[in-house]
JSON list of C-alpha atoms and ligand atoms in Angstrom, two decimals:
[
{"chain": "A", "resi": 614, "resn": "MET", "atom": "CA", "xyz": [5.65, 24.97, -15.75]},
{"chain": "A", "resi": 615, "resn": "HIS", "atom": "CA", "xyz": [7.19, 28.28, -16.09]},
{"chain": "A", "resi": 616, "resn": "ILE", "atom": "CA", "xyz": [9.24, 29.03, -19.21]},
{"chain": "A", "resi": 617, "resn": "THR", "atom": "CA", "xyz": [11.43, 31.75, -19.67]},
{"chain": "A", "resi": 618, "resn": "LEU", "atom": "CA", "xyz": [12.38, 32.75, -23.27]},
{"chain": "A", "resi": 619, "resn": "LEU", "atom": "CA", "xyz": [15.30, 34.27, -24.35]},
{"chain": "A", "resi": 620, "resn": "VAL", "atom": "CA", "xyz": [15.72, 36.00, -27.34]},
{"chain": "A", "resi": 621, "resn": "GLY", "atom": "CA", "xyz": [18.92, 36.90, -29.32]},
{"chain": "A", "resi": 622, "resn": "THR", "atom": "CA", "xyz": [17.98, 39.14, -32.55]},
{"chain": "A", "resi": 623, "resn": "VAL", "atom": "CA", "xyz": [19.59, 41.75, -35.14]},
{"chain": "A", "resi": 624, "resn": "HIS", "atom": "CA", "xyz": [16.67, 42.35, -37.19]},
{"chain": "A", "resi": 625, "resn": "GLY", "atom": "CA", "xyz": [13.79, 41.03, -35.23]},
{"chain": "A", "resi": 626, "resn": "ASN", "atom": "CA", "xyz": [12.96, 37.69, -36.88]},
{"chain": "A", "resi": 627, "resn": "ALA", "atom": "CA", "xyz": [13.79, 35.99, -33.85]},
{"chain": "A", "resi": 628, "resn": "THR", "atom": "CA", "xyz": [11.44, 38.14, -31.50]},
{"chain": "A", "resi": 629, "resn": "LEU", "atom": "CA", "xyz": [8.53, 37.31, -34.54]},
{"chain": "A", "resi": 630, "resn": "VAL", "atom": "CA", "xyz": [9.45, 33.61, -33.83]},
{"chain": "A", "resi": 631, "resn": "ALA", "atom": "CA", "xyz": [9.61, 33.71, -29.94]},
{"chain": "A", "resi": 632, "resn": "GLN", "atom": "CA", "xyz": [6.18, 36.02, -29.94]},
{"chain": "A", "resi": 633, "resn": "ALA", "atom": "CA", "xyz": [4.54, 33.43, -32.10]},
{"chain": "A", "resi": 634, "resn": "ILE", "atom": "CA", "xyz": [5.73, 30.63, -29.64]},
{"chain": "A", "resi": 635, "resn": "GLN", "atom": "CA", "xyz": [4.16, 32.65, -26.52]},
{"chain": "A", "resi": 636, "resn": "MET", "atom": "CA", "xyz": [0.66, 32.90, -28.38]},
{"chain": "A", "resi": 637, "resn": "ALA", "atom": "CA", "xyz": [0.57, 29.13, -28.94]},
{"chain": "A", "resi": 638, "resn": "ALA", "atom": "CA", "xyz": [1.51, 28.27, -25.36]},
{"chain": "A", "resi": 639, "resn": "ASP", "atom": "CA", "xyz": [-1.43, 26.21, -23.63]},
{"chain": "A", "resi": 640, "resn": "ASP", "atom": "CA", "xyz": [-2.84, 27.19, -19.89]},
{"chain": "A", "resi": 641, "resn": "THR", "atom": "CA", "xyz": [-0.50, 24.64, -18.39]},
{"chain": "A", "resi": 642, "resn": "HIS", "atom": "CA", "xyz": [2.70, 26.68, -19.36]},
{"chain": "A", "resi": 643, "resn": "THR", "atom": "CA", "xyz": [3.55, 30.33, -18.78]},
{"chain": "A", "resi": 644, "resn": "ILE", "atom": "CA", "xyz": [6.02, 31.96, -20.81]},
{"chain": "A", "resi": 645, "resn": "THR", "atom": "CA", "xyz": [8.17, 35.26, -19.97]},
{"chain": "A", "resi": 646, "resn": "LEU", "atom": "CA", "xyz": [9.74, 36.57, -23.28]},
{"chain": "A", "resi": 647, "resn": "LEU", "atom": "CA", "xyz": [12.78, 38.26, -22.06]},
{"chain": "A", "resi": 648, "resn": "PRO", "atom": "CA", "xyz": [15.16, 39.97, -24.84]},
{"chain": "A", "resi": 649, "resn": "MET", "atom": "CA", "xyz": [18.74, 38.99, -23.78]},
{"chain": "A", "resi": 650, "resn": "ASP", "atom": "CA", "xyz": [19.85, 42.59, -23.74]},
{"chain": "A", "resi": 651, "resn": "GLY", "atom": "CA", "xyz": [21.87, 43.44, -20.83]},
{"chain": "A", "resi": 652, "resn": "LEU", "atom": "CA", "xyz": [21.22, 39.90, -19.06]},
{"chain": "A", "resi": 653, "resn": "ASP", "atom": "CA", "xyz": [23.93, 37.97, -17.58]},
{"chain": "A", "resi": 654, "resn": "ILE", "atom": "CA", "xyz": [24.42, 34.31, -15.85]},
{"chain": "A", "resi": 655, "resn": "THR", "atom": "CA", "xyz": [22.10, 34.93, -13.36]},
{"chain": "A", "resi": 656, "resn": "VAL", "atom": "CA", "xyz": [18.87, 34.69, -15.54]},
{"chain": "A", "resi": 657, "resn": "PHE", "atom": "CA", "xyz": [19.40, 31.14, -14.98]},
{"chain": "A", "resi": 658, "resn": "ASP", "atom": "CA", "xyz": [18.69, 31.08, -11.69]},
{"chain": "A", "resi": 659, "resn": "THR", "atom": "CA", "xyz": [15.19, 31.82, -12.66]},
{"chain": "A", "resi": 660, "resn": "PRO", "atom": "CA", "xyz": [12.95, 29.13, -11.67]},
{"chain": "A", "resi": 661, "resn": "GLY", "atom": "CA", "xyz": [11.41, 26.66, -14.70]},
{"chain": "A", "resi": 662, "resn": "VAL", "atom": "CA", "xyz": [13.03, 26.09, -17.89]},
{"chain": "A", "resi": 663, "resn": "PHE", "atom": "CA", "xyz": [14.50, 27.90, -20.62]},
{"chain": "A", "resi": 664, "resn": "LEU", "atom": "CA", "xyz": [13.93, 28.47, -24.17]},
{"chain": "A", "resi": 665, "resn": "ILE", "atom": "CA", "xyz": [16.69, 30.17, -26.43]},
{"chain": "A", "resi": 666, "resn": "CYS", "atom": "CA", "xyz": [15.56, 31.74, -29.63]},
{"chain": "A", "resi": 667, "resn": "THR", "atom": "CA", "xyz": [18.37, 33.29, -31.54]},
{"chain": "A", "resi": 668, "resn": "SER", "atom": "CA", "xyz": [19.42, 34.55, -34.80]},
{"chain": "A", "resi": 669, "resn": "THR", "atom": "CA", "xyz": [23.25, 34.38, -36.11]},
{"chain": "A", "resi": 670, "resn": "THR", "atom": "CA", "xyz": [25.01, 37.51, -37.54]},
{"chain": "A", "resi": 671, "resn": "GLY", "atom": "CA", "xyz": [28.79, 37.99, -38.68]},
{"chain": "A", "resi": 672, "resn": "VAL", "atom": "CA", "xyz": [30.20, 35.20, -39.52]},
{"chain": "A", "resi": 673, "resn": "GLY", "atom": "CA", "xyz": [28.52, 32.60, -37.18]},
{"chain": "A", "resi": 674, "resn": "ASP", "atom": "CA", "xyz": [28.47, 35.25, -34.25]},
{"chain": "A", "resi": 675, "resn": "VAL", "atom": "CA", "xyz": [25.36, 36.18, -31.81]},
{"chain": "A", "resi": 676, "resn": "PRO", "atom": "CA", "xyz": [23.81, 38.80, -32.18]},
{"chain": "A", "resi": 677, "resn": "ASP", "atom": "CA", "xyz": [24.94, 42.31, -30.54]},
{"chain": "A", "resi": 678, "resn": "ASN", "atom": "CA", "xyz": [21.90, 42.01, -27.92]},
{"chain": "A", "resi": 679, "resn": "ALA", "atom": "CA", "xyz": [22.84, 38.48, -26.97]},
{"chain": "A", "resi": 680, "resn": "GLN", "atom": "CA", "xyz": [26.70, 39.48, -26.59]},
{"chain": "A", "resi": 681, "resn": "ALA", "atom": "CA", "xyz": [26.58, 40.37, -22.92]},
{"chain": "A", "resi": 682, "resn": "LEU", "atom": "CA", "xyz": [24.77, 37.48, -21.86]},
{"chain": "A", "resi": 683, "resn": "TYR", "atom": "CA", "xyz": [26.89, 34.87, -23.79]},
{"chain": "A", "resi": 684, "resn": "HIS", "atom": "CA", "xyz": [30.37, 36.09, -22.57]},
{"chain": "A", "resi": 685, "resn": "ALA", "atom": "CA", "xyz": [28.55, 36.26, -19.02]},
{"chain": "A", "resi": 686, "resn": "LEU", "atom": "CA", "xyz": [28.73, 32.41, -19.61]},
{"chain": "A", "resi": 687, "resn": "ASP", "atom": "CA", "xyz": [32.63, 32.51, -19.73]},
{"chain": "A", "resi": 688, "resn": "ALA", "atom": "CA", "xyz": [32.84, 35.84, -17.43]},
{"chain": "A", "resi": 689, "resn": "GLN", "atom": "CA", "xyz": [30.29, 34.56, -14.75]},
{"chain": "A", "resi": 690, "resn": "ALA", "atom": "CA", "xyz": [30.99, 30.74, -15.30]},
{"chain": "A", "resi": 691, "resn": "LYS", "atom": "CA", "xyz": [29.37, 28.56, -12.83]},
{"chain": "A", "resi": 692, "resn": "TYR", "atom": "CA", "xyz": [28.00, 24.91, -12.83]},
{"chain": "A", "resi": 693, "resn": "LEU", "atom": "CA", "xyz": [24.29, 25.19, -14.68]},
{"chain": "A", "resi": 694, "resn": "GLY", "atom": "CA", "xyz": [23.54, 21.49, -13.48]},
{"chain": "A", "resi": 695, "resn": "HIS", "atom": "CA", "xyz": [20.14, 22.46, -12.60]},
{"chain": "A", "resi": 696, "resn": "VAL", "atom": "CA", "xyz": [19.40, 24.29, -15.92]},
{"chain": "A", "resi": 697, "resn": "ARG", "atom": "CA", "xyz": [17.08, 22.41, -18.74]},
{"chain": "A", "resi": 698, "resn": "TYR", "atom": "CA", "xyz": [16.63, 24.60, -21.92]},
{"chain": "A", "resi": 699, "resn": "GLY", "atom": "CA", "xyz": [15.54, 24.20, -25.55]},
{"chain": "A", "resi": 700, "resn": "LEU", "atom": "CA", "xyz": [16.70, 25.66, -28.44]},
{"chain": "A", "resi": 701, "resn": "ILE", "atom": "CA", "xyz": [15.49, 27.59, -31.66]},
{"chain": "A", "resi": 702, "resn": "ALA", "atom": "CA", "xyz": [18.18, 28.71, -34.13]},
{"chain": "A", "resi": 703, "resn": "LEU", "atom": "CA", "xyz": [17.66, 31.33, -37.01]},
{"chain": "A", "resi": 704, "resn": "GLY", "atom": "CA", "xyz": [20.18, 31.25, -39.47]},
{"chain": "A", "resi": 705, "resn": "ASP", "atom": "CA", "xyz": [20.44, 30.71, -43.34]},
{"chain": "A", "resi": 706, "resn": "SER", "atom": "CA", "xyz": [22.23, 27.60, -45.10]},
{"chain": "A", "resi": 707, "resn": "SER", "atom": "CA", "xyz": [23.88, 29.64, -47.54]},
{"chain": "A", "resi": 708, "resn": "TYR", "atom": "CA", "xyz": [26.44, 30.83, -45.23]},
{"chain": "A", "resi": 709, "resn": "GLY", "atom": "CA", "xyz": [27.98, 27.65, -45.46]},
{"chain": "A", "resi": 710, "resn": "ASP", "atom": "CA", "xyz": [30.02, 26.62, -42.18]},
{"chain": "A", "resi": 711, "resn": "SER", "atom": "CA", "xyz": [28.74, 29.30, -39.78]},
{"chain": "A", "resi": 712, "resn": "PHE", "atom": "CA", "xyz": [25.02, 28.28, -40.23]},
{"chain": "A", "resi": 713, "resn": "TYR", "atom": "CA", "xyz": [23.11, 29.00, -37.42]},
{"chain": "A", "resi": 714, "resn": "GLY", "atom": "CA", "xyz": [26.58, 29.38, -35.24]},
{"chain": "A", "resi": 715, "resn": "GLY", "atom": "CA", "xyz": [25.10, 31.82, -32.81]},
{"chain": "A", "resi": 716, "resn": "GLY", "atom": "CA", "xyz": [22.66, 28.99, -31.73]},
{"chain": "A", "resi": 717, "resn": "ARG", "atom": "CA", "xyz": [25.34, 26.52, -31.53]},
{"chain": "A", "resi": 718, "resn": "ARG", "atom": "CA", "xyz": [27.53, 28.86, -29.66]},
{"chain": "A", "resi": 719, "resn": "PHE", "atom": "CA", "xyz": [25.04, 29.39, -26.84]},
{"chain": "A", "resi": 720, "resn": "ASP", "atom": "CA", "xyz": [24.29, 25.45, -27.05]},
{"chain": "A", "resi": 721, "resn": "GLU", "atom": "CA", "xyz": [27.81, 24.07, -26.81]},
{"chain": "A", "resi": 722, "resn": "ARG", "atom": "CA", "xyz": [29.05, 26.87, -23.79]},
{"chain": "A", "resi": 723, "resn": "LEU", "atom": "CA", "xyz": [25.61, 25.84, -21.82]},
{"chain": "A", "resi": 724, "resn": "GLN", "atom": "CA", "xyz": [26.57, 22.43, -22.26]},
{"chain": "A", "resi": 725, "resn": "ASP", "atom": "CA", "xyz": [30.06, 23.03, -21.14]},
{"chain": "A", "resi": 726, "resn": "LEU", "atom": "CA", "xyz": [28.70, 24.30, -17.58]},
{"chain": "A", "resi": 727, "resn": "GLY", "atom": "CA", "xyz": [26.30, 21.36, -17.11]},
{"chain": "A", "resi": 728, "resn": "ALA", "atom": "CA", "xyz": [22.94, 22.64, -18.75]},
{"chain": "A", "resi": 729, "resn": "LYS", "atom": "CA", "xyz": [21.03, 19.98, -20.42]},
{"chain": "A", "resi": 730, "resn": "ARG", "atom": "CA", "xyz": [19.00, 20.58, -23.57]},
{"chain": "A", "resi": 731, "resn": "ILE", "atom": "CA", "xyz": [16.10, 18.95, -23.93]},
{"chain": "A", "resi": 732, "resn": "GLY", "atom": "CA", "xyz": [14.98, 17.79, -27.49]},
{"chain": "A", "resi": 733, "resn": "ASP", "atom": "CA", "xyz": [16.73, 18.68, -31.11]},
{"chain": "A", "resi": 734, "resn": "ILE", "atom": "CA", "xyz": [17.46, 21.87, -32.05]},
{"chain": "A", "resi": 735, "resn": "CYS", "atom": "CA", "xyz": [14.87, 23.51, -33.97]},
{"chain": "A", "resi": 736, "resn": "VAL", "atom": "CA", "xyz": [16.75, 24.94, -36.79]},
{"chain": "A", "resi": 737, "resn": "LEU", "atom": "CA", "xyz": [14.89, 27.80, -38.94]},
{"chain": "A", "resi": 738, "resn": "ASP", "atom": "CA", "xyz": [16.72, 28.20, -42.35]},
{"chain": "A", "resi": 739, "resn": "ALA", "atom": "CA", "xyz": [15.81, 31.00, -44.12]},
{"chain": "A", "resi": 740, "resn": "SER", "atom": "CA", "xyz": [16.81, 29.81, -47.54]},
{"chain": "A", "resi": 741, "resn": "ASP", "atom": "CA", "xyz": [14.58, 27.01, -46.74]},
{"chain": "A", "resi": 742, "resn": "THR", "atom": "CA", "xyz": [11.06, 28.41, -44.93]},
{"chain": "A", "resi": 743, "resn": "MET", "atom": "CA", "xyz": [9.47, 30.95, -45.60]},
{"chain": "A", "resi": 744, "resn": "GLN", "atom": "CA", "xyz": [7.33, 30.24, -42.75]},
{"chain": "A", "resi": 745, "resn": "PRO", "atom": "CA", "xyz": [9.56, 30.03, -39.52]},
{"chain": "A", "resi": 746, "resn": "GLU", "atom": "CA", "xyz": [6.65, 31.00, -37.12]},
{"chain": "A", "resi": 747, "resn": "GLU", "atom": "CA", "xyz": [4.68, 28.21, -38.06]},
{"chain": "A", "resi": 748, "resn": "ASP", "atom": "CA", "xyz": [7.78, 25.66, -38.29]},
{"chain": "A", "resi": 749, "resn": "ALA", "atom": "CA", "xyz": [8.59, 26.93, -34.67]},
{"chain": "A", "resi": 750, "resn": "ILE", "atom": "CA", "xyz": [5.06, 26.44, -33.41]},
{"chain": "A", "resi": 751, "resn": "ALA", "atom": "CA", "xyz": [4.98, 22.99, -34.61]},
{"chain": "A", "resi": 752, "resn": "TRP", "atom": "CA", "xyz": [8.42, 22.07, -33.03]},
{"chain": "A", "resi": 753, "resn": "PHE", "atom": "CA", "xyz": [7.43, 23.92, -30.03]},
{"chain": "A", "resi": 754, "resn": "GLN", "atom": "CA", "xyz": [4.19, 21.24, -29.55]},
{"chain": "A", "resi": 755, "resn": "GLN", "atom": "CA", "xyz": [6.70, 18.42, -30.00]},
{"chain": "A", "resi": 756, "resn": "TRP", "atom": "CA", "xyz": [9.04, 19.90, -27.41]},
{"chain": "A", "resi": 757, "resn": "LEU", "atom": "CA", "xyz": [6.31, 20.57, -24.72]},
{"chain": "A", "resi": 758, "resn": "PRO", "atom": "CA", "xyz": [5.74, 16.95, -23.84]},
{"chain": "A", "resi": 759, "resn": "LEU", "atom": "CA", "xyz": [9.41, 16.32, -23.46]},
{"chain": "A", "resi": 760, "resn": "LEU", "atom": "CA", "xyz": [9.39, 18.66, -20.22]},
{"chain": "A", "resi": 761, "resn": "ALA", "atom": "CA", "xyz": [7.38, 16.41, -18.34]},
{"chain": "B", "resi": 2241, "resn": "LIG", "atom": "C1", "xyz": [25.18, 40.48, -41.66]},
{"chain": "B", "resi": 2241, "resn": "LIG", "atom": "C2", "xyz": [24.44, 39.41, -41.34]},
{"chain": "B", "resi": 2241, "resn": "LIG", "atom": "C3", "xyz": [25.03, 38.14, -41.38]},
{"chain": "B", "resi": 2241, "resn": "LIG", "atom": "C4", "xyz": [24.49, 36.78, -40.89]},
{"chain": "B", "resi": 2241, "resn": "LIG", "atom": "N1", "xyz": [25.71, 35.83, -40.82]},
{"chain": "B", "resi": 2241, "resn": "LIG", "atom": "C5", "xyz": [24.73, 34.60, -40.70]},
{"chain": "B", "resi": 2241, "resn": "LIG", "atom": "C6", "xyz": [25.61, 33.44, -40.11]},
{"chain": "B", "resi": 2241, "resn": "LIG", "atom": "O1", "xyz": [26.93, 33.66, -40.16]},
{"chain": "B", "resi": 2241, "resn": "LIG", "atom": "N2", "xyz": [25.17, 32.43, -40.24]},
{"chain": "B", "resi": 2241, "resn": "LIG", "atom": "C7", "xyz": [23.98, 32.03, -40.53]},
{"chain": "B", "resi": 2241, "resn": "LIG", "atom": "O2", "xyz": [23.50, 30.86, -40.59]},
{"chain": "B", "resi": 2241, "resn": "LIG", "atom": "N3", "xyz": [23.17, 33.19, -40.90]},
{"chain": "B", "resi": 2241, "resn": "LIG", "atom": "C8", "xyz": [23.40, 34.20, -40.92]},
{"chain": "B", "resi": 2241, "resn": "LIG", "atom": "N4", "xyz": [22.99, 35.47, -41.10]},
{"chain": "B", "resi": 2241, "resn": "LIG", "atom": "C9", "xyz": [21.16, 35.01, -41.39]},
{"chain": "B", "resi": 2241, "resn": "LIG", "atom": "C10", "xyz": [20.52, 35.32, -40.41]},
{"chain": "B", "resi": 2241, "resn": "LIG", "atom": "O3", "xyz": [20.77, 34.91, -39.22]},
{"chain": "B", "resi": 2241, "resn": "LIG", "atom": "C11", "xyz": [18.93, 35.05, -40.61]},
{"chain": "B", "resi": 2241, "resn": "LIG", "atom": "O4", "xyz": [18.29, 36.11, -41.60]},
{"chain": "B", "resi": 2241, "resn": "LIG", "atom": "C12", "xyz": [17.73, 35.17, -39.42]},
{"chain": "B", "resi": 2241, "resn": "LIG", "atom": "O5", "xyz": [16.66, 35.10, -39.77]},
{"chain": "B", "resi": 2241, "resn": "LIG", "atom": "C13", "xyz": [18.04, 36.73, -38.78]},
{"chain": "B", "resi": 2241, "resn": "LIG", "atom": "O6", "xyz": [17.22, 36.86, -37.56]},
{"chain": "B", "resi": 2241, "resn": "LIG", "atom": "P1", "xyz": [17.14, 38.27, -36.99]},
{"chain": "B", "resi": 2241, "resn": "LIG", "atom": "O7", "xyz": [16.12, 39.34, -37.28]},
{"chain": "B", "resi": 2241, "resn": "LIG", "atom": "O8", "xyz": [16.41, 37.53, -35.67]},
{"chain": "B", "resi": 2241, "resn": "LIG", "atom": "O9", "xyz": [18.48, 38.62, -36.47]},
{"chain": "B", "resi": 2241, "resn": "LIG", "atom": "C14", "xyz": [23.19, 36.66, -41.19]},
{"chain": "B", "resi": 2241, "resn": "LIG", "atom": "C15", "xyz": [22.86, 37.98, -41.79]},
{"chain": "B", "resi": 2241, "resn": "LIG", "atom": "C16", "xyz": [23.03, 39.18, -41.75]},
{"chain": "B", "resi": 2241, "resn": "LIG", "atom": "C17", "xyz": [22.30, 40.20, -42.22]}
]
């Protein structure tokens, strides 16, 4: 199965997590890692499933490189009932109510458009883990069988 791994990041933590996931994939899955920069809703026409890996900036906002794609989900809104996705959300619980808000924004908007999230959100809390890559890989190994 093909997985398109969409990465939203400010300082690169989400990219490191995404690269670790890509390295951890077995032979039955191919993963294309795509920084979100400049993407629009047509990326969801790609065959296969999607894995969104995004951090949060500002006060619960999506990273700058994810703004175009996030806003395209409004500006180019269309039914995404064919889309299945997983979500890895980086954040820091010290931000209180805006904790992993960037990931939650994508999750809410994609579900508004009919997309189906597979599995629970993988929340990587900078205040809680020193090993986000390892945590993400452990989540990913549990997530893959849910795609069958
Ligand atoms: C300026 C700034 C604002 C942030 N705002 C939030 C926030 O509102 N909610 C949250 O959960 N994390 C917030 N964070 C924490 C980041 O999401 C977290 O450090 C993450 O690991 C950064 O990943 P990145 O390097 O891929 O952007 C913020 C970090 C910075 C530097």
